Amino acid sequence: MNKRTIISLLVSVFCFVVIFAVALMVGKYNMSISDFFKAVFTSEEAFDTQRSIIVNLRLPRTIVAGLTGIALSISGLLYQEVFQNKLTSPDLLGVSSGASVGAAIALVLGLSSIFVSLFAFITGVVTVLITILVSKIFKNGSSFTLILAGIIVGGFMSASLSLVKYFADPTTTLANITYWLMGSFENSTMNHVWILLPVVGVSCIVLLVLSWRINVVALGQEEAQTKGINYNFYKFLIIGIATLLTATSVAFSGVVSWIGLVIPHIVRLIVGRDTRRSIPLCITFGGVFMIAVDILARTFTKSEMPLSAVTGILGTVIFVIIILIRRKENAH
């Protein structure tokens, strides 16, 4: 790593620690810094209420927020590199659309939240498998064919979602489906953390080990073969990891837009395309951004705002800024 990458990584890690602590302190029940430290580091009964709020409510949702930000940022980066398209997002192959259908079906059936997450995860993964199968039918191994198959299957899943919503009870279930689709960490628990943490943690370790191979795959099939890399194997391995990360995060947080598109662009502005540098920064930047979004979502108004509303506003503003910066760089 060069000096710029190390400095960026240290600064972002510091920001992650600070924003994580802030997330545990602020909310509908605000607490002072002194009360926070007393609740966390002492066993005084006077701070039992604060301690309960921190441990039972804010800690799990903040960890889930951080892990979701990491998962979506990295999966966005992977898709953009593998498909050599900087406008690619984690939903490229229809994983979010598929997960939405599964969650909607579970909600219509009146199942519990754990089954909503399970249905969302399974249908998200199955949708990507269908996308890959459809691309094989064309008997063309190009990335463009896979993207086209993703658009076709994603469109079908969006239509299926509309059909499920049509049959949902408009007074109760339809509102629950709509709210789930906009994303929220409101129902996060430590059980979610114990599922997300190993998935995201192991995926990050594997990707860091494979980072130089991802660089080669991003150059295209011909370049990968000249360097002795099994292009198709690593391409589908990377897509598989990206899909797993996206499906798992969507299953527990709902659909969260923009973060998988914006964070990789910010990271590339700082350290370039080398995934040996960009993956570590996507981990820290993604976590910081998502926790900050969660803080805004639950403190900006009296009622909790949907995550996609916040990420949509921030994402568009940031993306315009990125375009302007790129334009200036190209002009010089």
Short mmCIF file of C-alpha atoms in Angstrom, two decimals:
data_model
loop_
_atom_site.label_atom_id
_atom_site.label_comp_id
_atom_site.label_asym_id
_atom_site.label_seq_id
_atom_site.Cartn_x
_atom_site.Cartn_y
_atom_site.Cartn_z
CA MET A 1 0.00 0.00 0.00
CA ASN A 2 1.18 3.52 -0.78
CA LYS A 3 1.19 6.43 1.65
CA ARG A 4 -2.11 7.85 0.38
CA THR A 5 -3.91 4.54 0.87
CA ILE A 6 -2.53 4.07 4.40
CA ILE A 7 -3.54 7.61 5.44
CA SER A 8 -7.02 7.19 3.92
CA LEU A 9 -7.43 3.85 5.67
CA LEU A 10 -6.33 5.19 9.08
CA VAL A 11 -8.59 8.24 8.78
CA SER A 12 -11.58 6.12 7.72
CA VAL A 13 -10.99 3.64 10.58
CA PHE A 14 -10.92 6.56 13.03
CA CYS A 15 -14.15 7.91 11.49
CA PHE A 16 -15.70 4.44 11.78
CA VAL A 17 -14.93 4.27 15.53
CA VAL A 18 -16.27 7.80 16.11
CA ILE A 19 -19.48 7.34 14.08
CA PHE A 20 -20.08 3.96 15.74
CA ALA A 21 -19.88 5.57 19.20
CA VAL A 22 -22.13 8.45 18.11
CA ALA A 23 -24.70 5.94 16.81
CA LEU A 24 -24.86 4.35 20.27
CA MET A 25 -25.43 7.73 21.94
CA VAL A 26 -28.00 9.46 19.74
CA GLY A 27 -31.61 8.59 19.00
CA LYS A 28 -35.06 9.27 20.35
CA TYR A 29 -33.55 8.85 23.83
CA ASN A 30 -30.42 11.00 23.76
CA MET A 31 -27.71 10.60 26.37
CA SER A 32 -24.67 12.70 27.25
CA ILE A 33 -21.13 11.49 26.64
CA SER A 34 -20.56 11.07 30.38
CA ASP A 35 -23.76 9.02 30.78
CA PHE A 36 -22.75 6.88 27.81
CA PHE A 37 -19.35 6.04 29.28
CA LYS A 38 -20.83 5.38 32.71
CA ALA A 39 -23.45 3.07 31.21
CA VAL A 40 -20.85 1.15 29.20
CA PHE A 41 -17.91 1.02 31.59
CA THR A 42 -19.58 0.92 35.03
CA SER A 43 -22.24 -1.26 36.63
CA GLU A 44 -24.14 1.52 38.43
CA GLU A 45 -27.87 0.78 38.65
CA ALA A 46 -28.69 4.43 37.93
CA PHE A 47 -27.64 3.86 34.31
CA ASP A 48 -29.51 0.58 33.72
CA THR A 49 -31.95 2.27 31.32
CA GLN A 50 -29.16 3.75 29.19
CA ARG A 51 -27.28 0.46 29.28
CA SER A 52 -30.36 -1.46 28.13
CA ILE A 53 -30.98 0.96 25.24
CA ILE A 54 -27.34 0.72 24.11
CA VAL A 55 -26.99 -3.06 24.37
CA ASN A 56 -30.44 -4.24 23.31
CA LEU A 57 -31.47 -1.64 20.73
CA ARG A 58 -28.65 0.49 19.34
CA LEU A 59 -25.71 -1.92 19.38
CA PRO A 60 -27.27 -4.62 17.15
CA ARG A 61 -28.74 -2.14 14.64
CA THR A 62 -25.46 -0.22 14.43
CA ILE A 63 -23.45 -3.39 13.82
CA VAL A 64 -25.99 -4.55 11.21
CA ALA A 65 -25.84 -1.10 9.58
CA GLY A 66 -22.05 -1.23 9.41
CA LEU A 67 -22.00 -4.78 8.02
CA THR A 68 -24.70 -3.92 5.46
CA GLY A 69 -22.73 -0.90 4.30
CA ILE A 70 -19.61 -3.04 3.93
CA ALA A 71 -21.47 -5.81 2.07
CA LEU A 72 -23.22 -3.52 -0.43
CA SER A 73 -20.13 -1.36 -1.05
CA ILE A 74 -17.90 -4.34 -1.76
CA SER A 75 -20.48 -6.12 -3.91
CA GLY A 76 -20.94 -2.92 -5.92
CA LEU A 77 -17.18 -2.68 -6.43
CA LEU A 78 -16.95 -6.33 -7.48
CA TYR A 79 -19.75 -6.05 -10.03
CA GLN A 80 -18.26 -2.85 -11.46
CA GLU A 81 -14.84 -4.44 -11.85
CA VAL A 82 -15.97 -7.81 -13.22
CA PHE A 83 -18.38 -6.26 -15.75
CA GLN A 84 -16.02 -3.34 -16.50
CA ASN A 85 -18.92 -0.92 -16.02
CA LYS A 86 -18.72 1.85 -13.43
CA LEU A 87 -22.50 2.38 -13.45
CA THR A 88 -23.18 -1.16 -12.24
CA SER A 89 -24.89 -1.64 -8.85
CA PRO A 90 -25.35 -4.73 -6.61
CA ASP A 91 -28.79 -5.36 -8.17
CA LEU A 92 -27.30 -5.94 -11.63
CA LEU A 93 -28.23 -9.63 -11.76
CA GLY A 94 -31.61 -9.18 -10.07
CA VAL A 95 -30.70 -10.20 -6.52
CA SER A 96 -32.56 -7.29 -4.84
CA SER A 97 -35.61 -7.73 -7.09
CA GLY A 98 -35.71 -11.43 -6.31
CA ALA A 99 -35.26 -10.85 -2.58
CA SER A 100 -38.11 -8.32 -2.66
CA VAL A 101 -40.46 -10.92 -4.15
CA GLY A 102 -39.53 -13.45 -1.47
CA ALA A 103 -40.01 -10.96 1.35
CA ALA A 104 -43.34 -9.80 -0.10
CA ILE A 105 -44.63 -13.38 -0.32
CA ALA A 106 -43.62 -14.04 3.29
CA LEU A 107 -45.38 -10.85 4.43
CA VAL A 108 -48.56 -11.73 2.50
CA LEU A 109 -48.52 -15.17 4.15
CA GLY A 110 -48.21 -13.48 7.54
CA LEU A 111 -44.93 -15.18 8.45
CA SER A 112 -42.57 -13.95 11.17
CA SER A 113 -39.62 -11.63 10.49
CA ILE A 114 -37.07 -14.48 10.45
CA PHE A 115 -39.03 -16.18 7.64
CA VAL A 116 -39.27 -12.87 5.78
CA SER A 117 -35.46 -12.68 5.86
CA LEU A 118 -35.12 -16.36 4.90
CA PHE A 119 -37.52 -16.04 1.96
CA ALA A 120 -35.75 -12.86 0.81
CA PHE A 121 -32.32 -14.51 0.92
CA ILE A 122 -33.40 -17.69 -0.89
CA THR A 123 -35.29 -15.91 -3.67
CA GLY A 124 -32.43 -13.41 -4.10
CA VAL A 125 -29.88 -16.19 -4.63
CA VAL A 126 -32.26 -18.23 -6.82
CA THR A 127 -32.88 -15.16 -9.01
CA VAL A 128 -29.16 -14.81 -9.70
CA LEU A 129 -28.92 -18.54 -10.51
CA ILE A 130 -31.82 -18.11 -12.96
CA THR A 131 -30.02 -15.12 -14.49
CA ILE A 132 -26.88 -17.20 -15.03
CA LEU A 133 -28.98 -20.05 -16.48
CA VAL A 134 -30.72 -17.66 -18.90
CA SER A 135 -27.35 -16.28 -20.02
CA LYS A 136 -26.19 -19.85 -20.74
CA ILE A 137 -29.18 -20.37 -23.05
CA PHE A 138 -27.78 -17.69 -25.36
CA LYS A 139 -24.57 -19.79 -25.58
CA ASN A 140 -22.51 -16.64 -25.39
CA GLY A 141 -20.01 -16.31 -22.55
CA SER A 142 -19.69 -12.53 -22.76
CA SER A 143 -20.39 -10.27 -19.78
CA PHE A 144 -22.89 -8.31 -21.87
CA THR A 145 -25.07 -11.43 -22.22
CA LEU A 146 -25.07 -11.90 -18.45
CA ILE A 147 -26.04 -8.25 -17.94
CA LEU A 148 -28.84 -8.63 -20.50
CA ALA A 149 -30.08 -11.77 -18.73
CA GLY A 150 -30.01 -9.82 -15.44
CA ILE A 151 -32.20 -7.10 -16.95
CA ILE A 152 -34.67 -9.70 -18.27
CA VAL A 153 -34.91 -11.68 -15.01
CA GLY A 154 -34.92 -8.50 -12.89
CA GLY A 155 -37.81 -7.14 -14.97
CA PHE A 156 -39.72 -10.39 -14.49
CA MET A 157 -39.16 -10.25 -10.72
CA SER A 158 -40.33 -6.62 -10.59
CA ALA A 159 -43.52 -7.66 -12.41
CA SER A 160 -43.94 -10.57 -9.99
CA LEU A 161 -43.56 -8.17 -7.07
CA SER A 162 -46.33 -5.98 -8.48
CA LEU A 163 -48.55 -9.06 -8.72
CA VAL A 164 -47.85 -10.04 -5.10
CA LYS A 165 -48.60 -6.48 -3.96
CA TYR A 166 -51.89 -6.60 -5.89
CA PHE A 167 -53.04 -9.58 -3.82
CA ALA A 168 -51.82 -8.07 -0.52
CA ASP A 169 -54.29 -6.58 1.97
CA PRO A 170 -54.21 -2.82 1.15
CA THR A 171 -54.92 -1.78 4.74
CA THR A 172 -52.06 -3.66 6.44
CA THR A 173 -49.83 -5.98 4.40
CA LEU A 174 -49.30 -3.64 1.45
CA ALA A 175 -47.95 -0.95 3.77
CA ASN A 176 -45.57 -3.48 5.39
CA ILE A 177 -44.28 -4.58 1.96
CA THR A 178 -43.76 -0.97 0.85
CA TYR A 179 -41.90 -0.09 4.05
CA TRP A 180 -39.71 -3.21 3.82
CA LEU A 181 -38.81 -2.36 0.22
CA MET A 182 -37.47 1.05 1.32
CA GLY A 183 -35.08 -0.47 3.87
CA SER A 184 -34.81 -0.21 7.66
CA PHE A 185 -32.64 -1.42 10.56
CA GLU A 186 -35.47 -0.95 13.05
CA ASN A 187 -35.95 -4.67 13.71
CA SER A 188 -32.25 -5.58 13.87
CA THR A 189 -31.22 -8.00 16.62
CA MET A 190 -28.05 -9.74 17.72
CA ASN A 191 -29.29 -12.87 15.91
CA HIS A 192 -28.96 -10.90 12.67
CA VAL A 193 -25.44 -9.89 13.69
CA TRP A 194 -24.38 -13.51 14.28
CA ILE A 195 -25.51 -14.39 10.73
CA LEU A 196 -24.19 -11.29 8.95
CA LEU A 197 -20.84 -11.10 10.73
CA PRO A 198 -19.35 -14.44 9.55
CA VAL A 199 -20.76 -14.00 6.02
CA VAL A 200 -19.31 -10.50 5.60
CA GLY A 201 -16.13 -11.27 7.56
CA VAL A 202 -15.20 -14.44 5.66
CA SER A 203 -16.14 -12.83 2.32
CA CYS A 204 -13.88 -9.84 3.02
CA ILE A 205 -10.94 -12.08 3.95
CA VAL A 206 -11.39 -14.20 0.79
CA LEU A 207 -11.64 -11.09 -1.40
CA LEU A 208 -8.52 -9.54 0.14
CA VAL A 209 -6.63 -12.75 -0.61
CA LEU A 210 -7.98 -12.79 -4.18
CA SER A 211 -7.62 -9.04 -4.77
CA TRP A 212 -4.82 -9.28 -7.35
CA ARG A 213 -6.79 -11.93 -9.26
CA ILE A 214 -9.81 -9.60 -9.27
CA ASN A 215 -7.56 -6.98 -10.89
CA VAL A 216 -6.67 -9.45 -13.64
CA VAL A 217 -10.30 -10.56 -14.18
CA ALA A 218 -11.27 -6.87 -14.48
CA LEU A 219 -8.92 -6.57 -17.47
CA GLY A 220 -10.99 -9.06 -19.47
CA GLN A 221 -10.87 -12.71 -20.55
CA GLU A 222 -7.96 -12.46 -22.99
CA GLU A 223 -5.72 -10.64 -20.51
CA ALA A 224 -6.61 -13.11 -17.73
CA GLN A 225 -5.76 -16.10 -19.92
CA THR A 226 -2.38 -14.64 -20.90
CA LYS A 227 -1.56 -14.38 -17.19
CA GLY A 228 -2.59 -17.98 -16.55
CA ILE A 229 -5.80 -17.14 -14.67
CA ASN A 230 -8.91 -19.28 -15.06
CA TYR A 231 -11.16 -16.37 -16.08
CA ASN A 232 -14.56 -18.11 -15.91
CA PHE A 233 -13.85 -19.75 -12.54
CA TYR A 234 -12.79 -16.51 -10.83
CA LYS A 235 -15.46 -14.46 -12.59
CA PHE A 236 -18.27 -16.64 -11.23
CA LEU A 237 -16.57 -16.97 -7.84
CA ILE A 238 -16.47 -13.17 -7.53
CA ILE A 239 -20.08 -12.90 -8.74
CA GLY A 240 -21.06 -15.59 -6.22
CA ILE A 241 -19.45 -13.75 -3.31
CA ALA A 242 -21.01 -10.44 -4.41
CA THR A 243 -24.41 -12.13 -4.66
CA LEU A 244 -24.05 -13.73 -1.23
CA LEU A 245 -23.15 -10.36 0.33
CA THR A 246 -26.04 -8.56 -1.36
CA ALA A 247 -28.65 -11.24 -0.67
CA THR A 248 -27.68 -11.51 3.01
CA SER A 249 -27.74 -7.75 3.61
CA VAL A 250 -31.02 -7.25 1.71
CA ALA A 251 -32.60 -10.12 3.67
CA PHE A 252 -32.07 -8.27 6.96
CA SER A 253 -32.29 -4.61 5.98
CA GLY A 254 -34.55 -4.48 2.94
CA VAL A 255 -33.55 -2.80 -0.31
CA VAL A 256 -30.98 -0.02 0.22
CA SER A 257 -30.18 1.94 -2.92
CA TRP A 258 -27.14 3.93 -4.12
CA ILE A 259 -24.51 2.83 -1.59
CA GLY A 260 -23.18 0.03 -3.84
CA LEU A 261 -22.87 2.53 -6.68
CA VAL A 262 -21.49 5.60 -4.89
CA ILE A 263 -18.93 4.21 -2.40
CA PRO A 264 -16.78 2.40 -5.04
CA HIS A 265 -16.61 5.65 -7.03
CA ILE A 266 -15.46 7.62 -3.98
CA VAL A 267 -12.83 4.99 -3.20
CA ARG A 268 -11.52 4.94 -6.78
CA LEU A 269 -11.18 8.73 -6.72
CA ILE A 270 -8.82 8.36 -3.76
CA VAL A 271 -6.78 5.23 -4.49
CA GLY A 272 -7.55 4.22 -8.08
CA ARG A 273 -8.80 0.89 -9.47
CA ASP A 274 -6.33 -1.48 -7.79
CA THR A 275 -8.59 -3.72 -5.67
CA ARG A 276 -5.72 -4.40 -3.26
CA ARG A 277 -6.29 -0.80 -2.17
CA SER A 278 -9.96 -0.24 -2.99
CA ILE A 279 -11.39 -3.28 -1.14
CA PRO A 280 -10.02 -2.25 2.31
CA LEU A 281 -11.31 1.30 1.80
CA CYS A 282 -14.72 0.06 0.63
CA ILE A 283 -14.93 -1.82 3.93
CA THR A 284 -14.32 1.27 6.07
CA PHE A 285 -16.06 3.84 3.84
CA GLY A 286 -19.12 1.62 3.37
CA GLY A 287 -19.45 1.02 7.11
CA VAL A 288 -19.10 4.73 7.96
CA PHE A 289 -21.59 5.82 5.30
CA MET A 290 -24.28 3.30 6.26
CA ILE A 291 -24.03 4.01 10.00
CA ALA A 292 -24.27 7.76 9.26
CA VAL A 293 -27.36 7.10 7.12
CA ASP A 294 -28.93 5.08 9.94
CA ILE A 295 -28.30 7.93 12.41
CA LEU A 296 -30.01 10.39 10.05
CA ALA A 297 -32.89 7.99 9.39
CA ARG A 298 -33.79 7.67 13.09
CA THR A 299 -33.04 11.21 14.31
CA PHE A 300 -33.95 13.57 11.45
CA THR A 301 -37.71 13.31 12.04
CA LYS A 302 -39.96 12.08 14.87
CA SER A 303 -40.80 8.90 12.96
CA GLU A 304 -38.06 6.76 11.44
CA MET A 305 -37.28 7.50 7.78
CA PRO A 306 -36.75 4.68 5.25
CA LEU A 307 -33.07 4.07 4.49
CA SER A 308 -33.46 4.37 0.71
CA ALA A 309 -34.96 7.84 1.12
CA VAL A 310 -31.79 9.00 2.89
CA THR A 311 -29.33 7.11 0.67
CA GLY A 312 -31.18 8.32 -2.42
CA ILE A 313 -30.82 11.99 -1.46
CA LEU A 314 -27.20 11.67 -0.30
CA GLY A 315 -26.29 9.35 -3.18
CA THR A 316 -27.50 11.68 -5.92
CA VAL A 317 -25.70 14.68 -4.40
CA ILE A 318 -22.45 12.74 -3.95
CA PHE A 319 -22.67 11.28 -7.46
CA VAL A 320 -23.08 14.74 -9.01
CA ILE A 321 -20.01 15.90 -7.04
CA ILE A 322 -18.02 12.87 -8.28
CA ILE A 323 -18.99 13.64 -11.89
CA LEU A 324 -17.88 17.28 -11.48
CA ILE A 325 -14.54 16.18 -9.96
CA ARG A 326 -13.99 13.69 -12.80
CA ARG A 327 -14.83 16.40 -15.32
CA LYS A 328 -12.23 18.73 -13.83
CA GLU A 329 -9.61 15.97 -13.83
CA ASN A 330 -10.30 15.16 -17.49
CA ALA A 331 -10.14 18.85 -18.38
CA HIS A 332 -6.62 19.03 -16.94
#
